[in-house]
Amino acid sequence: MSPTASEKEFSVYVVELMQSLGPVSAKAMFGGYGIFLNGLMFGLIADSVLYLKIDQQTEDDFTSKGLEPFTYSKKGKEFKMSYYQAPEEVLEDSDEMHHWAAKAYNAALRAAEKK
């Protein structure tokens, strides 16, 4: 399944907002987009919703705002990934986007160090 035209447009917008972090890019994956910086995936777009990488250090920042995890179903089972919905304000404020995207990128860095 390919991303829709509106999802592609949304991914371009998100990537533009994240450029203060560095050369962020989007790659089409699984009907959505993975968001990458320096080869690390730290965000994803599914159904035109931005999700950001979390870990133990940052999960409370997301859950305290009532944000939902990215989940998917496979063979009747639901799986939760370590990505949570981004706060709405990140889509309207480049400083907020930088703040939250940096949290997600740092979580991805910590995860990569563990491997």
XYZ file of C-alpha atoms in Angstrom:
115
model
C 0.000 0.000 0.000
C 1.431 3.385 -1.040
C 1.093 6.615 0.928
C -1.626 8.952 -0.310
C -0.888 12.300 -1.955
C -2.088 14.137 1.158
C 0.154 11.990 3.352
C 3.126 12.765 1.073
C 2.325 16.487 1.335
C 2.070 16.157 5.136
C 5.451 14.381 5.292
C 7.095 17.178 3.281
C 5.628 19.739 5.698
C 6.839 17.786 8.765
C 10.338 17.371 7.321
C 10.520 21.119 6.599
C 9.547 21.907 10.197
C 12.263 19.558 11.496
C 15.164 20.995 9.503
C 16.486 22.899 12.544
C 17.608 19.473 13.849
C 19.663 18.723 10.755
C 19.121 17.036 7.379
C 15.872 15.249 8.296
C 14.292 13.158 5.544
C 11.215 11.001 5.028
C 11.184 7.547 3.460
C 8.005 5.801 2.285
C 7.452 2.671 4.390
C 4.480 0.384 5.091
C 1.916 2.781 3.613
C 3.286 5.737 5.604
C 6.646 7.395 6.149
C 9.637 6.899 8.386
C 11.327 10.112 9.555
C 15.138 9.882 9.642
C 18.162 11.880 10.753
C 21.710 10.570 10.332
C 20.379 7.118 9.429
C 18.223 6.790 12.560
C 14.452 6.579 12.395
C 12.985 8.793 15.116
C 9.504 9.436 13.803
C 6.823 7.955 11.630
C 3.757 9.144 9.814
C 0.760 6.842 9.547
C -2.721 7.921 8.450
C -1.464 11.530 8.367
C -0.529 11.460 12.064
C 3.015 12.165 13.259
C 4.415 9.787 15.879
C 7.724 10.336 17.665
C 10.147 7.805 19.182
C 9.961 7.386 22.954
C 11.908 5.518 25.595
C 11.765 5.203 29.387
C 13.210 8.707 29.786
C 10.599 10.394 27.595
C 7.447 8.256 27.740
C 5.957 10.262 30.638
C 6.303 13.483 28.611
C 3.903 11.990 26.071
C 1.528 10.101 28.365
C 1.119 13.105 30.694
C -0.309 15.014 27.708
C -2.749 12.182 26.957
C -0.998 11.263 23.701
C -1.581 7.820 22.217
C 0.972 5.198 21.169
C 1.268 3.957 17.612
C -0.355 0.540 17.405
C -1.005 -1.930 14.627
C -2.840 -5.226 14.320
C -1.353 -8.410 12.950
C -3.151 -11.737 12.877
C -5.780 -10.428 15.287
C -3.261 -9.215 17.863
C -2.565 -5.566 18.624
C 1.043 -4.409 18.931
C 2.281 -1.171 20.506
C 5.481 0.378 19.173
C 7.805 2.796 20.957
C 6.327 5.769 19.101
C 3.714 8.158 20.473
C 1.526 10.717 18.766
C 3.214 14.134 18.631
C 1.510 17.026 20.433
C -0.632 19.111 18.058
C 1.342 22.287 18.758
C 4.443 20.874 17.024
C 2.670 21.198 13.684
C 2.116 24.920 14.222
C 5.316 26.027 15.952
C 8.840 25.310 14.716
C 10.331 25.781 18.221
C 7.912 23.200 19.646
C 8.716 20.865 16.747
C 12.428 21.231 17.446
C 11.920 20.516 21.160
C 9.807 17.368 20.665
C 11.716 16.070 17.644
C 14.998 16.437 19.581
C 13.494 14.324 22.404
C 12.573 11.668 19.842
C 15.969 11.743 18.136
C 17.747 11.434 21.490
C 15.530 8.442 22.337
C 16.547 6.873 18.995
C 20.217 7.536 19.790
C 19.881 5.846 23.189
C 18.135 2.858 21.572
C 20.917 2.565 18.975
C 23.578 2.642 21.722
C 21.924 -0.340 23.406
C 22.230 -2.470 20.237
